[in-house]
């Protein structure tokens, strides 16, 4: 990670070695720092910049905020039922909590045909696609939800209650990496609103409201006491609501609208929950082989009908280039990382 | 069900007694006829007219089409895994197939914390909300998907591949009937496009395309070789795709785009699949009681933030009026039912 002027291209493993000590410096245990660094570097490799290196400052600010996330938390795993795993992240990050339960969750899904993982008291700042992809690598279908900090109004409402509450889905497919998509159930991701504000761009219509509850296309008005709306009108709003139920009521945690951040200005993580549902396609299809082949057939039909780019295509393309040539890191980002490392 | 001029109000049980013999007359077994009649009458009671009495002609036309649905099919249930139930509807209706597996599915969810039901080779023409509500009545959270006949283009595409592929969700809540929502993942339900065509109304923007793949607001152009788009842009489109995977690849059935209806003009049912996911909130919350109370708390927050009508509110309101005063049946509908009964 040396050089000046243009972007260096850095192998994934080297980037992890750069990021992990930074996270450790600000209070993560070695094990947690490594998992978060791997997650962050993998998001950057996949071109998911909003969850990649861009987030390092958020991690640091959050770790520095007294009494917020515990970077040394050791998750506790409860084998709640034959198909159900409860994970208490103990106010730590969600990524290591899920990693701690992953193997048992896969085993439960294979033994029972289906399994659920409910994570509570966790902080999620990573790319949700990376949470589900390993399950699809193991041959399972995975669906996950997380709630977060209040940012989204209920349908027709005037005050934020929901988080951006993303959904991610992953499935094996023949002849390629798993098909994975993740999407905020909000009209836009928070990070993109911040970017628009910084660049002075107006938001599309139906993106957000101002602090008086009126529709606005001004990103600053959304950020300054306003809120986002859900994507897709009342249907998307119902999904935002559903995610709250899955990630707070179901796991025994707090709703996005209950989270009090007033004593923690600048923190970038919620203290929230996550639910993962896993399905073993072999249980569904019985003696019919080749679930992954059927998914590939569907995707061929979709392409033939004119959809040029499938969900995740761009991510896999970025990944392939990065695996061959390294992950691009700009001089500005190198400077930021150096500053955080010296911190 | 006598009287002329204005709508009669008919008790649910009486309406079932009217509908059931009609379905039997066109080839349903007594058991299947009764379940479909109950479903149809309950949808009408709930004000879900597009899945209520309006559908009776569709049922009859479909039952009359040689070689299409089997109204006498006896579903076969396979206990595929501790948490997984496979139901082969044997080319019968989905509603009796799910009813046949309901008790075992509930038991599996309670024993395992989570359960899945995969129904294949089934015909669905009912209100999806009624499929999930009984599970929430039993204290479970339920999420279901069905695929159907091709009607929806992939994102940016020009030819229909997906069905309207609805999603339904139900959860217990304290102090009220379960919270239930169902939504097509298409921009609009097919029935509403037909209604707009009949009434000469233009469709909203971003609803559909014509047979050349161009955006159109003309409902006739959508129906005449055109197609609907998914709701909510690329996010809704990803959900349409996910539903196909859950309801065809996962259950071992056909994709909406593979269904050949050319030999069966006028049939109103697809030959497709359904997946139901069930979660026991007691497994998720451990010793924390009152999941349903937490859902009610969330819904209070949502109302306080300005959402006046929650998903399902209108349906429950119609139900309460109908339970007190009977289900309104117009003279035209009485005539239609009399005609079908005389058939």
XYZ file of C-alpha atoms in Angstrom:
686
model
C 0.000 0.000 0.000
C 2.617 2.530 -1.103
C 2.845 4.859 -4.106
C 1.377 8.274 -4.849
C -0.833 9.958 -7.421
C -2.987 7.153 -8.852
C -4.875 4.253 -7.323
C -2.786 1.355 -6.186
C -4.202 -2.091 -6.710
C -3.856 -4.139 -3.572
C -4.450 -7.882 -3.102
C -7.330 -8.740 -0.751
C -5.044 -10.338 1.834
C -2.819 -7.243 1.963
C -5.804 -4.980 2.417
C -7.019 -7.128 5.308
C -3.543 -6.824 6.871
C -3.816 -3.032 6.575
C -7.330 -2.734 8.015
C -7.181 -5.257 10.830
C -4.573 -3.423 12.968
C -6.545 -0.166 12.619
C -9.654 -1.833 14.058
C -7.595 -3.442 16.789
C -6.036 -0.084 17.651
C -9.464 1.355 18.395
C -10.583 -1.436 20.647
C -11.457 -4.554 18.676
C -10.112 -7.882 19.783
C -7.801 -9.510 17.271
C -10.505 -11.978 16.230
C -13.173 -9.291 15.736
C -10.755 -6.941 13.942
C -9.836 -9.643 11.480
C -13.458 -10.576 10.655
C -14.465 -6.934 10.177
C -11.352 -6.238 8.087
C -12.132 -9.239 5.882
C -15.723 -8.060 5.501
C -14.726 -4.492 4.707
C -12.008 -5.512 2.249
C -14.339 -7.999 0.545
C -17.003 -5.300 0.104
C -14.387 -3.019 -1.468
C -13.226 -5.879 -3.709
C -16.845 -6.365 -4.832
C -17.171 -2.684 -5.711
C -19.673 -2.215 -2.852
C -17.878 0.993 -1.923
C -20.564 2.229 0.446
C -19.759 -0.762 2.664
C -16.056 -0.917 1.903
C -13.125 1.296 2.873
C -15.476 4.264 3.078
C -16.791 2.699 6.299
C -13.464 2.582 8.121
C -13.927 6.027 9.575
C -17.392 4.996 10.720
C -15.942 1.944 12.447
C -13.323 4.062 14.177
C -15.740 6.813 15.248
C -18.121 4.205 16.569
C -15.455 2.299 18.465
C -14.302 5.580 20.008
C -17.740 6.534 21.310
C -17.777 5.651 25.014
C -20.299 3.036 25.976
C -21.375 2.214 22.443
C -20.237 -0.932 20.608
C -17.994 -3.478 22.374
C -15.235 -4.415 19.947
C -14.104 -7.253 22.191
C -17.534 -8.852 22.695
C -17.671 -12.628 22.534
C -21.058 -13.676 21.141
C -23.041 -16.248 23.060
C -24.818 -18.952 21.095
C -27.986 -20.648 22.267
C -29.200 -23.776 20.567
C -32.820 -22.705 21.042
C -34.540 -25.460 19.038
C -33.601 -28.096 16.445
C -34.000 -25.496 13.702
C -33.341 -22.337 15.655
C -30.165 -20.620 16.732
C -30.231 -17.575 18.988
C -27.096 -15.473 19.073
C -26.562 -12.738 21.626
C -23.926 -10.454 20.124
C -23.515 -8.874 23.558
C -23.327 -5.374 22.155
C -20.656 -6.429 19.681
C -20.608 -6.426 15.908
C -23.070 -8.559 13.958
C -20.530 -9.968 11.519
C -18.518 -11.916 14.139
C -21.771 -12.964 15.828
C -23.061 -14.526 12.626
C -19.658 -16.023 11.858
C -19.664 -17.718 15.265
C -22.974 -19.423 14.504
C -22.510 -20.121 10.806
C -21.424 -23.751 10.917
C -24.098 -24.775 13.387
C -26.726 -22.891 11.373
C -25.698 -24.747 8.205
C -25.855 -28.066 10.043
C -29.298 -27.259 11.410
C -30.601 -26.314 7.973
C -29.316 -29.557 6.487
C -30.726 -31.682 9.290
C -34.103 -29.948 9.498
C -34.587 -28.730 5.963
C -34.832 -25.198 7.263
C -33.254 -23.132 10.030
C -33.423 -19.663 11.517
C -30.728 -17.570 13.150
C -31.823 -14.676 15.368
C -29.082 -12.257 16.389
C -29.781 -9.650 19.032
C -27.916 -6.731 20.573
C -25.654 -6.404 17.554
C -24.098 -3.658 15.441
C -24.156 -4.091 11.666
C -22.019 -1.941 9.385
C -21.054 -4.451 6.685
C -22.402 -5.443 3.290
C -25.406 -7.687 3.822
C -24.649 -9.638 0.648
C -21.535 -11.011 2.349
C -23.664 -12.353 5.217
C -25.755 -14.584 2.966
C -23.315 -15.599 0.243
C -21.441 -18.196 2.350
C -24.722 -20.040 2.998
C -25.380 -20.270 -0.741
C -21.786 -21.451 -1.187
C -22.798 -24.261 1.169
C -25.769 -25.122 -1.052
C -28.496 -23.369 0.938
C -30.977 -20.647 0.075
C -30.641 -17.738 2.513
C -32.815 -14.742 3.276
C -31.807 -12.155 5.851
C -33.120 -8.926 7.346
C -31.545 -6.303 9.629
C -33.040 -3.263 11.269
C -31.006 -0.200 12.071
C -31.290 3.434 13.123
C -34.515 5.335 12.530
C -34.379 6.961 9.111
C -37.568 5.976 7.271
C -41.160 7.142 7.785
C -44.107 4.753 7.775
C -46.292 5.036 4.669
C -47.909 8.461 4.601
C -46.284 9.364 7.901
C -44.228 12.359 8.935
C -41.660 10.981 11.396
C -38.995 8.291 11.008
C -39.744 4.988 12.743
C -37.997 2.357 10.622
C -34.361 1.896 9.736
C -33.304 1.520 6.134
C -33.983 -2.144 6.987
C -32.302 -4.067 4.193
C -33.157 -7.501 2.857
C -30.622 -9.839 1.283
C -31.149 -13.105 -0.562
C -28.690 -15.691 -1.841
C -29.138 -18.900 -3.779
C -26.798 -21.379 -5.418
C -26.841 -21.385 -9.204
C -25.152 -23.761 -11.598
C -22.038 -22.612 -13.416
C -21.437 -19.434 -11.469
C -21.044 -17.894 -8.024
C -24.298 -17.713 -6.032
C -26.972 -15.264 -7.128
C -27.062 -12.655 -4.389
C -28.987 -9.448 -3.999
C -29.293 -7.013 -1.160
C -31.469 -3.948 -1.021
C -32.416 -1.306 1.484
C -36.194 -1.221 1.878
C -35.794 2.571 1.921
C -35.971 4.559 -1.313
C -32.231 5.161 -1.066
C -29.349 4.214 1.211
C -28.374 6.799 3.818
C -24.861 6.976 2.426
C -26.182 7.942 -0.996
C -28.198 10.799 0.509
C -25.032 12.051 2.206
C -23.171 11.801 -1.088
C -25.897 13.776 -2.909
C -25.770 16.471 -0.219
C -22.005 16.741 -0.504
C -22.178 16.991 -4.300
C -25.162 19.359 -4.330
C -27.380 16.990 -6.316
C -31.167 16.900 -5.960
C -32.767 13.591 -4.989
C -35.290 11.861 -7.246
C -38.970 12.464 -6.466
C -40.495 10.203 -3.795
C -37.209 9.782 -1.954
C -37.754 11.640 1.289
C -39.469 14.260 3.408
C -38.234 17.317 5.294
C -38.546 17.896 9.038
C -42.105 19.221 8.538
C -43.119 15.983 6.851
C -43.331 17.504 3.360
C -41.902 15.698 0.319
C -38.526 17.115 -0.688
C -35.787 16.489 -3.226
C -33.204 18.359 -1.137
C -30.803 15.856 0.434
C -29.875 18.343 3.165
C -33.529 18.641 4.187
C -33.748 14.863 4.454
C -30.627 14.713 6.606
C -31.569 17.721 8.756
C -34.481 16.279 10.708
C -36.267 14.839 7.684
C -36.469 11.213 6.688
C -36.474 8.785 3.794
C -39.554 6.963 2.558
C -39.686 3.264 1.740
C -39.088 2.146 -1.852
C -42.112 1.211 -3.938
C -44.891 2.988 -2.066
C -47.113 1.095 0.363
C -45.703 -2.284 -0.690
C -42.131 -1.384 0.175
C -43.412 0.236 3.381
C -45.018 -3.052 4.404
C -41.636 -4.726 3.914
C -39.895 -2.069 6.062
C -42.416 -2.890 8.779
C -41.928 -6.624 8.353
C -38.162 -6.254 8.773
C -38.693 -4.488 12.113
C -40.800 -7.397 13.296
C -38.231 -9.965 12.164
C -35.262 -8.092 13.620
C -36.587 -6.625 16.839
C -39.786 -8.296 18.049
C -38.617 -11.740 16.920
C -35.071 -11.602 18.293
C -36.031 -9.855 21.521
C -34.311 -6.576 20.669
C -35.145 -2.931 20.149
C -37.022 -1.371 17.251
C -35.137 1.167 15.117
C -37.487 3.818 16.476
C -36.583 2.963 20.073
C -32.862 3.418 19.652
C -31.549 6.435 21.532
C -28.385 7.800 19.932
C -28.545 11.197 21.627
C -25.596 10.440 23.910
C -23.529 9.109 21.006
C -23.170 11.704 18.273
C -21.360 10.465 15.187
C -21.698 6.756 15.791
C -22.339 4.851 12.585
C -23.757 1.594 13.897
C -27.199 0.829 15.245
C -27.704 -1.452 18.226
C -30.191 -3.741 16.593
C -30.970 -7.240 15.381
C -30.742 -9.587 12.437
C -32.650 -12.655 11.348
C -31.389 -15.197 8.817
C -33.670 -17.856 7.316
C -31.993 -20.847 5.673
C -33.644 -23.402 3.425
C -32.113 -26.604 2.127
C -33.305 -27.027 -1.477
C -32.728 -30.772 -1.256
C -35.555 -30.976 1.266
C -37.813 -29.002 -1.044
C -37.097 -30.909 -4.215
C -36.932 -34.413 -2.812
C -35.490 -36.763 -5.403
C -35.378 -34.098 -8.099
C -31.739 -33.180 -8.471
C -30.194 -29.950 -9.649
C -31.843 -27.073 -7.864
C -28.890 -24.900 -8.883
C -29.416 -25.899 -12.498
C -33.046 -24.805 -12.341
C -31.989 -21.420 -10.972
C -29.575 -21.081 -13.891
C -32.426 -21.940 -16.295
C -34.572 -19.188 -14.805
C -31.744 -16.686 -15.080
C -31.273 -17.592 -18.756
C -34.965 -16.905 -19.353
C -34.585 -13.571 -17.603
C -31.617 -12.557 -19.747
C -33.342 -13.693 -22.926
C -36.336 -11.533 -22.013
C -34.077 -8.495 -22.069
C -32.704 -7.941 -18.566
C -29.093 -7.244 -19.357
C -27.695 -7.095 -15.862
C -28.830 -9.506 -13.163
C -28.700 -8.674 -9.461
C -25.085 -8.998 -8.347
C -23.585 -9.036 -11.857
C -21.711 -5.806 -11.278
C -20.430 -7.062 -7.938
C -19.108 -10.309 -9.413
C -17.487 -8.455 -12.269
C -15.682 -6.115 -9.881
C -14.641 -9.129 -7.835
C -13.140 -10.894 -10.819
C -11.125 -7.876 -11.880
C -9.939 -7.363 -8.303
C -8.938 -11.001 -7.933
C -6.796 -10.712 -11.042
C -5.424 -7.219 -10.650
C -5.941 -6.239 -7.014
C -8.381 -3.890 -5.297
C -8.049 -0.225 -6.316
C -7.233 2.092 -3.398
C -7.121 5.818 -4.132
C -4.379 8.119 -2.778
C -7.037 9.876 -0.668
C -8.121 6.596 0.882
C -4.503 5.620 1.498
C -4.050 8.915 3.324
C -7.199 8.311 5.380
C -6.101 4.820 6.340
C -2.630 6.090 7.262
C -4.211 8.783 9.417
C -6.468 6.252 11.160
C -3.544 3.897 11.672
C -1.497 6.676 13.258
C -4.619 7.968 15.140
C -79.908 -15.095 -0.931
C -83.218 -13.826 -2.229
C -84.513 -10.332 -2.885
C -84.088 -7.914 -5.775
C -82.830 -4.401 -6.445
C -80.303 -3.738 -3.722
C -77.518 -5.791 -2.175
C -78.583 -8.498 0.173
C -76.430 -9.088 3.218
C -75.721 -12.756 3.627
C -74.135 -14.536 6.592
C -70.794 -16.202 5.813
C -72.153 -19.706 6.403
C -75.039 -19.138 3.994
C -72.705 -17.844 1.311
C -70.545 -20.937 1.694
C -73.684 -23.075 1.275
C -74.428 -21.203 -1.953
C -70.924 -21.448 -3.433
C -69.981 -24.967 -2.484
C -72.600 -26.774 -4.633
C -71.601 -24.652 -7.645
C -67.995 -25.779 -7.343
C -69.112 -29.352 -6.844
C -71.307 -29.149 -9.907
C -68.281 -28.335 -12.087
C -66.141 -31.154 -10.832
C -64.827 -30.477 -7.339
C -65.080 -33.154 -4.709
C -67.265 -32.205 -1.779
C -64.223 -31.596 0.431
C -62.453 -29.388 -2.132
C -65.644 -27.483 -2.978
C -66.224 -26.661 0.650
C -62.669 -25.384 1.254
C -62.712 -23.228 -1.878
C -66.179 -21.902 -1.046
C -65.015 -20.996 2.456
C -61.967 -19.256 1.018
C -63.965 -17.363 -1.591
C -66.680 -16.309 0.862
C -64.086 -15.235 3.430
C -62.307 -13.076 0.836
C -65.643 -11.430 -0.016
C -66.378 -10.934 3.685
C -62.976 -9.209 4.033
C -63.743 -6.868 1.161
C -61.042 -8.534 -0.953
C -63.419 -8.508 -3.896
C -60.791 -9.379 -6.490
C -60.443 -12.759 -4.745
C -64.053 -13.104 -3.672
C -67.268 -13.803 -5.570
C -65.743 -12.189 -8.647
C -63.578 -15.303 -8.940
C -66.431 -17.796 -9.121
C -66.644 -17.550 -12.890
C -62.880 -18.095 -13.061
C -63.205 -21.217 -10.934
C -65.974 -22.543 -13.151
C -64.200 -21.748 -16.441
C -61.046 -23.360 -15.134
C -62.814 -26.485 -13.886
C -64.505 -26.806 -17.283
C -61.269 -26.672 -19.271
C -60.419 -30.286 -20.174
C -57.184 -31.548 -18.700
C -56.504 -28.492 -16.572
C -57.073 -28.458 -12.796
C -58.284 -31.612 -11.004
C -61.071 -30.563 -8.646
C -61.044 -33.980 -6.999
C -57.295 -34.199 -6.360
C -56.231 -35.561 -2.995
C -52.958 -33.894 -1.999
C -50.089 -36.111 -0.918
C -48.017 -35.043 2.063
C -44.383 -35.938 2.504
C -42.701 -35.424 5.826
C -39.450 -34.471 4.102
C -37.411 -33.411 7.146
C -38.053 -32.434 10.783
C -38.777 -28.862 9.680
C -39.897 -29.462 6.122
C -43.193 -30.524 4.639
C -43.549 -31.250 0.943
C -47.064 -31.267 -0.444
C -47.867 -32.523 -3.911
C -51.199 -30.947 -4.810
C -51.457 -33.426 -7.695
C -52.743 -30.825 -10.101
C -55.416 -29.768 -7.622
C -56.064 -26.453 -5.904
C -53.479 -24.994 -3.552
C -55.937 -24.086 -0.808
C -56.940 -27.682 0.054
C -53.304 -28.767 -0.317
C -52.179 -26.258 2.284
C -55.168 -27.072 4.505
C -54.182 -30.737 4.442
C -50.716 -29.921 5.760
C -51.569 -27.089 8.118
C -51.663 -28.933 11.430
C -48.454 -30.829 10.774
C -46.755 -27.631 9.627
C -47.757 -25.861 12.832
C -46.475 -28.785 14.896
C -43.165 -28.766 13.024
C -42.717 -25.036 13.544
C -43.356 -25.381 17.261
C -41.014 -28.350 17.633
C -38.202 -26.969 15.478
C -38.624 -23.233 15.939
C -39.082 -22.882 12.210
C -40.679 -24.878 9.396
C -41.159 -24.733 5.649
C -44.012 -26.008 3.504
C -43.360 -26.488 -0.209
C -46.420 -27.095 -2.363
C -45.996 -28.177 -5.951
C -48.281 -28.823 -8.926
C -50.990 -26.619 -7.472
C -53.524 -24.031 -8.678
C -53.947 -20.894 -6.618
C -56.914 -18.557 -7.116
C -57.619 -17.467 -3.551
C -56.609 -14.543 -1.346
C -53.095 -15.153 -0.105
C -53.818 -13.357 3.162
C -56.158 -16.222 4.102
C -53.329 -18.720 3.636
C -51.134 -17.117 6.273
C -53.627 -15.772 8.788
C -54.421 -19.150 10.420
C -50.725 -19.635 11.221
C -50.637 -16.277 13.003
C -53.823 -17.279 14.821
C -51.770 -20.240 16.051
C -49.070 -17.875 17.345
C -46.598 -18.204 14.471
C -45.065 -15.718 12.067
C -45.736 -16.760 8.468
C -44.307 -15.655 5.150
C -45.519 -17.116 1.862
C -44.857 -16.790 -1.849
C -46.666 -18.116 -4.926
C -45.750 -17.944 -8.569
C -48.348 -17.911 -11.293
C -48.842 -17.297 -15.013
C -46.342 -15.187 -16.919
C -47.420 -11.564 -16.779
C -44.424 -9.537 -15.598
C -41.207 -8.599 -17.413
C -37.801 -8.811 -15.785
C -36.277 -5.417 -14.977
C -35.611 -3.535 -18.211
C -36.874 -6.491 -20.238
C -39.433 -6.707 -23.013
C -41.139 -10.072 -22.510
C -43.061 -11.516 -19.554
C -41.225 -14.183 -17.558
C -42.562 -13.840 -14.013
C -46.046 -14.177 -12.621
C -47.540 -11.433 -10.496
C -45.830 -13.483 -7.767
C -47.386 -12.255 -4.555
C -45.904 -12.259 -1.072
C -47.967 -12.481 2.094
C -46.930 -12.045 5.718
C -48.811 -12.605 8.959
C -47.883 -12.088 12.571
C -49.742 -12.259 15.870
C -50.305 -8.929 17.584
C -51.697 -8.230 21.017
C -55.246 -6.969 21.326
C -56.314 -7.523 17.746
C -56.526 -10.030 14.899
C -53.157 -10.874 13.323
C -51.414 -8.227 11.249
C -51.557 -9.552 7.695
C -50.479 -8.101 4.399
C -50.354 -9.523 0.926
C -49.026 -7.837 -2.174
C -48.398 -8.730 -5.771
C -44.755 -8.074 -6.630
C -46.099 -6.676 -9.908
C -46.954 -2.983 -10.230
C -50.631 -3.904 -10.273
C -52.782 -7.015 -10.015
C -53.959 -8.492 -13.326
C -57.571 -8.079 -12.297
C -57.104 -4.350 -11.810
C -55.662 -4.005 -15.311
C -58.743 -5.789 -16.676
C -60.960 -3.470 -14.679
C -59.147 -0.372 -16.025
C -59.523 -1.690 -19.589
C -63.237 -2.262 -19.100
C -63.716 1.200 -17.645
C -61.483 2.966 -20.191
C -59.080 4.295 -17.549
C -55.385 4.901 -18.221
C -52.877 3.093 -16.004
C -50.389 5.021 -13.853
C -46.899 5.501 -15.309
C -44.452 2.628 -14.769
C -47.191 0.001 -14.702
C -46.633 -1.944 -17.897
C -45.321 -2.308 -21.424
C -46.972 -3.030 -24.771
C -46.213 -5.994 -27.026
C -43.233 -4.119 -28.522
C -41.728 -3.706 -25.063
C -42.462 0.029 -24.863
C -43.848 1.613 -21.672
C -47.593 2.205 -21.944
C -50.444 3.506 -19.815
C -53.049 1.769 -22.003
C -54.464 -1.233 -20.121
C -55.538 -2.855 -23.399
C -51.972 -2.703 -24.696
C -50.759 -4.418 -21.531
C -53.371 -7.160 -21.886
C -52.876 -7.588 -25.637
C -49.429 -9.151 -25.717
C -47.851 -6.635 -23.374
C -46.890 -7.169 -19.756
C -46.729 -5.624 -16.325
C -43.529 -4.494 -14.649
C -42.592 -5.240 -11.047
C -43.445 -2.708 -8.353
C -40.657 -0.484 -7.065
C -38.155 -0.696 -9.919
C -35.170 -3.027 -9.704
C -35.828 -3.833 -6.042
C -39.328 -5.131 -6.654
C -38.013 -6.960 -9.714
C -35.473 -8.779 -7.559
C -38.351 -9.900 -5.327
C -40.341 -11.148 -8.350
C -37.299 -13.223 -9.273
C -36.880 -14.492 -5.723
C -40.498 -15.657 -5.630
C -39.920 -17.737 -8.780
C -36.967 -19.417 -7.095
C -38.949 -20.120 -3.924
C -42.038 -21.399 -5.747
C -40.638 -23.289 -8.708
C -36.960 -24.209 -8.289
C -37.382 -24.923 -4.583
C -40.564 -26.974 -4.755
C -39.579 -28.850 -7.901
C -42.203 -27.210 -10.110
C -42.423 -25.056 -13.221
C -41.491 -21.411 -13.578
C -44.271 -18.986 -14.526
C -42.499 -18.496 -17.837
C -42.561 -22.226 -18.586
C -46.299 -22.618 -18.194
C -48.025 -23.385 -21.484
C -51.635 -22.230 -21.443
C -52.079 -22.300 -25.220
C -54.331 -25.362 -25.109
C -56.435 -23.911 -22.311
C -57.882 -20.546 -23.303
C -59.782 -18.797 -20.532
C -58.427 -20.724 -17.592
C -57.828 -18.533 -14.585
C -55.432 -20.634 -12.544
C -51.741 -21.250 -13.029
C -50.201 -24.665 -12.464
C -47.507 -23.521 -10.113
C -46.062 -23.691 -6.614
C -46.149 -22.127 -3.189
C -43.722 -21.930 -0.307
C -44.675 -21.066 3.267
C -42.062 -20.242 5.915
C -43.159 -20.448 9.562
C -41.284 -19.094 12.552
C -42.133 -19.649 16.191
C -41.467 -16.368 18.008
C -41.034 -18.225 21.280
C -37.881 -19.794 19.865
C -36.592 -16.394 18.834
C -37.289 -14.574 22.062
C -36.338 -17.264 24.544
C -37.543 -16.311 27.990
C -38.746 -12.879 26.893
C -42.511 -13.079 26.827
C -44.994 -11.161 24.776
C -43.876 -11.139 21.164
C -47.406 -10.127 20.196
C -47.228 -7.218 22.619
C -44.031 -5.996 21.027
C -45.681 -6.089 17.590
C -48.529 -4.004 18.996
C -45.975 -1.516 20.385
C -44.388 -1.151 16.951
C -47.767 -0.603 15.332
C -48.571 2.125 17.865
C -45.318 3.867 16.947
C -46.254 3.589 13.279
C -49.680 5.129 13.838
C -48.246 7.895 15.996
C -45.804 8.745 13.215
C -48.735 9.450 10.934
C -49.625 6.248 9.082
C -53.380 6.312 9.399
C -54.191 2.937 7.911
C -52.073 -0.110 8.627
C -51.819 -3.059 6.254
C -54.998 -5.093 6.614
C -56.986 -2.409 8.473
C -59.514 -2.090 5.691
C -59.875 -5.842 5.475
C -60.541 -6.211 9.213
C -63.016 -3.367 9.136
C -64.964 -4.979 6.293
C -64.862 -8.272 8.177
C -66.311 -6.756 11.323
C -69.166 -5.129 9.485
C -69.870 -8.362 7.609
C -69.829 -10.417 10.794
C -72.423 -8.122 12.283
C -74.588 -7.395 9.272
C -73.756 -10.056 6.700
C -71.769 -9.986 3.460
C -73.196 -7.676 0.774
C -74.102 -9.504 -2.454
C -75.282 -7.379 -5.370
C -78.255 -8.338 -7.553
C -75.854 -8.794 -10.484
C -73.726 -11.206 -8.492
C -76.814 -13.076 -7.329
C -77.798 -13.449 -10.975
C -74.328 -14.672 -11.893
C -74.326 -17.217 -9.107
C -77.799 -18.401 -10.054
C -76.640 -18.802 -13.651
C -73.558 -20.764 -12.595
C -75.660 -22.917 -10.295
C -78.063 -23.715 -13.117
C -75.055 -24.084 -15.509
